[in-house]
XYZ file of C-alpha atoms in Angstrom:
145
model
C -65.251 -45.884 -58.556
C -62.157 -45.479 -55.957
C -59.093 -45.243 -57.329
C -55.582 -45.547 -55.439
C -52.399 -44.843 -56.394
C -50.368 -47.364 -54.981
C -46.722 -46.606 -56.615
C -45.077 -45.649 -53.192
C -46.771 -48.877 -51.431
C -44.616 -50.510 -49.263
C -42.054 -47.716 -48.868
C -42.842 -46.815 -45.364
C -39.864 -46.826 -43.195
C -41.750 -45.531 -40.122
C -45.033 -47.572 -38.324
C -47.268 -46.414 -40.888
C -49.954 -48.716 -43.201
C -49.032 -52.209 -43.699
C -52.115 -52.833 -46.429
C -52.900 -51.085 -49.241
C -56.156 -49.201 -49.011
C -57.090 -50.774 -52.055
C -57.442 -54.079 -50.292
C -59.818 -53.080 -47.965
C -61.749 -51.745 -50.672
C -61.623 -54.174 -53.494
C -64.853 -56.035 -51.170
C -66.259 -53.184 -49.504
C -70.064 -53.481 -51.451
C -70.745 -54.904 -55.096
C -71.432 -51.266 -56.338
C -67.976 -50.057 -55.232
C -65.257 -50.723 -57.833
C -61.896 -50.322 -56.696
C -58.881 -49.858 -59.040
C -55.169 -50.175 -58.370
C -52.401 -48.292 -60.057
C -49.132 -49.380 -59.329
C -45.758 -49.304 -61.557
C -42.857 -50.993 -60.553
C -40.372 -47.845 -60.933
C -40.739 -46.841 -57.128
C -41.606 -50.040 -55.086
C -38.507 -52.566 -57.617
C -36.212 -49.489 -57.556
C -36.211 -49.741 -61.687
C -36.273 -45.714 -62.086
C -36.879 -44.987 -65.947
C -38.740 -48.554 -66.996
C -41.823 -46.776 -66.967
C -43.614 -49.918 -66.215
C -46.941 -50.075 -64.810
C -50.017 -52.386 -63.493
C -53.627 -51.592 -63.292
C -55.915 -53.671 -60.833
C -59.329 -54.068 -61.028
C -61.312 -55.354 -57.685
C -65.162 -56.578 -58.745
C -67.637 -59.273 -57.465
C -68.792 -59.369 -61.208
C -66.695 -61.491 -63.596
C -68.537 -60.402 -66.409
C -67.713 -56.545 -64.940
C -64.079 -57.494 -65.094
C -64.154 -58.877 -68.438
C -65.448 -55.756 -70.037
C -63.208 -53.819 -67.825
C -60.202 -55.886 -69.369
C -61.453 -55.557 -72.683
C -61.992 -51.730 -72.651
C -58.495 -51.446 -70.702
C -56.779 -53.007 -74.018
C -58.572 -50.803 -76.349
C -57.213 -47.848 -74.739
C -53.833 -49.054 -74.535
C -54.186 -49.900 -78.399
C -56.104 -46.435 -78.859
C -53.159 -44.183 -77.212
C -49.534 -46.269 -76.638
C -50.180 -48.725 -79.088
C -47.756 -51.231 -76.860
C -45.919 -51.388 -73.878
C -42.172 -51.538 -73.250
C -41.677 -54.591 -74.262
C -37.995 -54.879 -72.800
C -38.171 -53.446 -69.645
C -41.485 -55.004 -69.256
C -39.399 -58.138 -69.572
C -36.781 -57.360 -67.467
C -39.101 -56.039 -64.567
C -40.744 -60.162 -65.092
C -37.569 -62.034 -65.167
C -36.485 -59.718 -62.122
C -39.323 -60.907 -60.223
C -39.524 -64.712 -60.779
C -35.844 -64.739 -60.108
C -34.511 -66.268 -56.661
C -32.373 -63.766 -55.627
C -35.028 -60.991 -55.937
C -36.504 -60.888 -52.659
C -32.747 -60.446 -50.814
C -31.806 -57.545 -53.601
C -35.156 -55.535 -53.153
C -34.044 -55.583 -49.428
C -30.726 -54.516 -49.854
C -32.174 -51.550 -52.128
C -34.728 -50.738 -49.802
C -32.328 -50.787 -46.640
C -30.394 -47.846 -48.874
C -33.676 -45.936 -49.239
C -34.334 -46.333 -45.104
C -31.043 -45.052 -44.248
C -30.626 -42.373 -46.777
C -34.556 -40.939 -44.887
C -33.590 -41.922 -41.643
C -30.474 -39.651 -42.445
C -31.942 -36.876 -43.708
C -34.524 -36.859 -40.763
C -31.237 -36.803 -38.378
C -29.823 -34.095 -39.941
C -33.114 -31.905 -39.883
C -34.473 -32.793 -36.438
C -30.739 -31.820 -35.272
C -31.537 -28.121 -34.862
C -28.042 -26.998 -37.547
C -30.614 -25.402 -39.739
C -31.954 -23.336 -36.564
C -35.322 -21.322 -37.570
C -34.128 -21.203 -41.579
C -36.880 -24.473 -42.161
C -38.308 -27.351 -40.950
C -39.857 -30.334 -43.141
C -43.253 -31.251 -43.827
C -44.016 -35.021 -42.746
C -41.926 -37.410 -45.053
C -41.730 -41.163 -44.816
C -40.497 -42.941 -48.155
C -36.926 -41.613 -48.637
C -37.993 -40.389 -53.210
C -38.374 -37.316 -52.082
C -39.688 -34.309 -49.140
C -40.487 -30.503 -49.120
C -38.866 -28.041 -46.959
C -40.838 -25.409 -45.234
C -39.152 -22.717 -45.838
């Protein structure tokens, strides 16, 4: 079982990975199962909807069934239910026309406000006080201090 955590996919404002690892292993051999989790809080800029997605990759249907059935008991077993609204609103975001040009707009924001804080950093102001650790998605980076 390989597991990725794919919640920052697609935030890369740098020549970095353009697939998700979990691609290349959702068909890598029939005994490998490869399982996605993804919300859309980071990647739809919807901070606080707490809404997430779970992939399974299998060459078994009858695998995936189970997998699907043991996936709802849990969900039953501990949440009971989703968020129903923002669950909603994340769906009606995405089938809607305009969301493609808005996700840009939002993610040009993100890109500038890292590209900006990498200017500001690699400008030599903060002399020998700290440098950064390697940063890429513009949610957050750590100071070495």
């Amino acid at each position: 079982v390989v597991v990725t955590d794919d919640a920052y996919f697609g935030l890369f404002f740098e020549d970095s990975m353009h697939e998700s690892l979990f691609g290349q292993l959702s068909d890598l051999h029939p005994r490998v199962l490869a399982v996605k989790v993804d919300g859309a809080t980071k990647e739809e800029y919807v901070w606080g909807f707490r809404v997430g997605f779970i992939t399974y990759a299998s060459q078994s249907a009858a695998l995936l069934a189970a997998l699907e059935q043991k996936t709802l008991g849990i969900i039953r077993a501990t949440i009971s239910s989703g968020p129903h609204p923002s669950q909603t609103f994340v769906l009606r975001a995405l089938q809607s026309p305009e969301f493609d040009v808005q996700k840009a707009e939002k993610a040009a924001i993100m890109k500038g406000r890292a590209n900006r804080v990498k200017e500001l950093l690699d400008s030599g102001r903060y002399g020998n006080v700290w440098s950064y650790y390697p940063f890429n998605s513009g949610y957050f980076m750590c100071l070495k201090l």
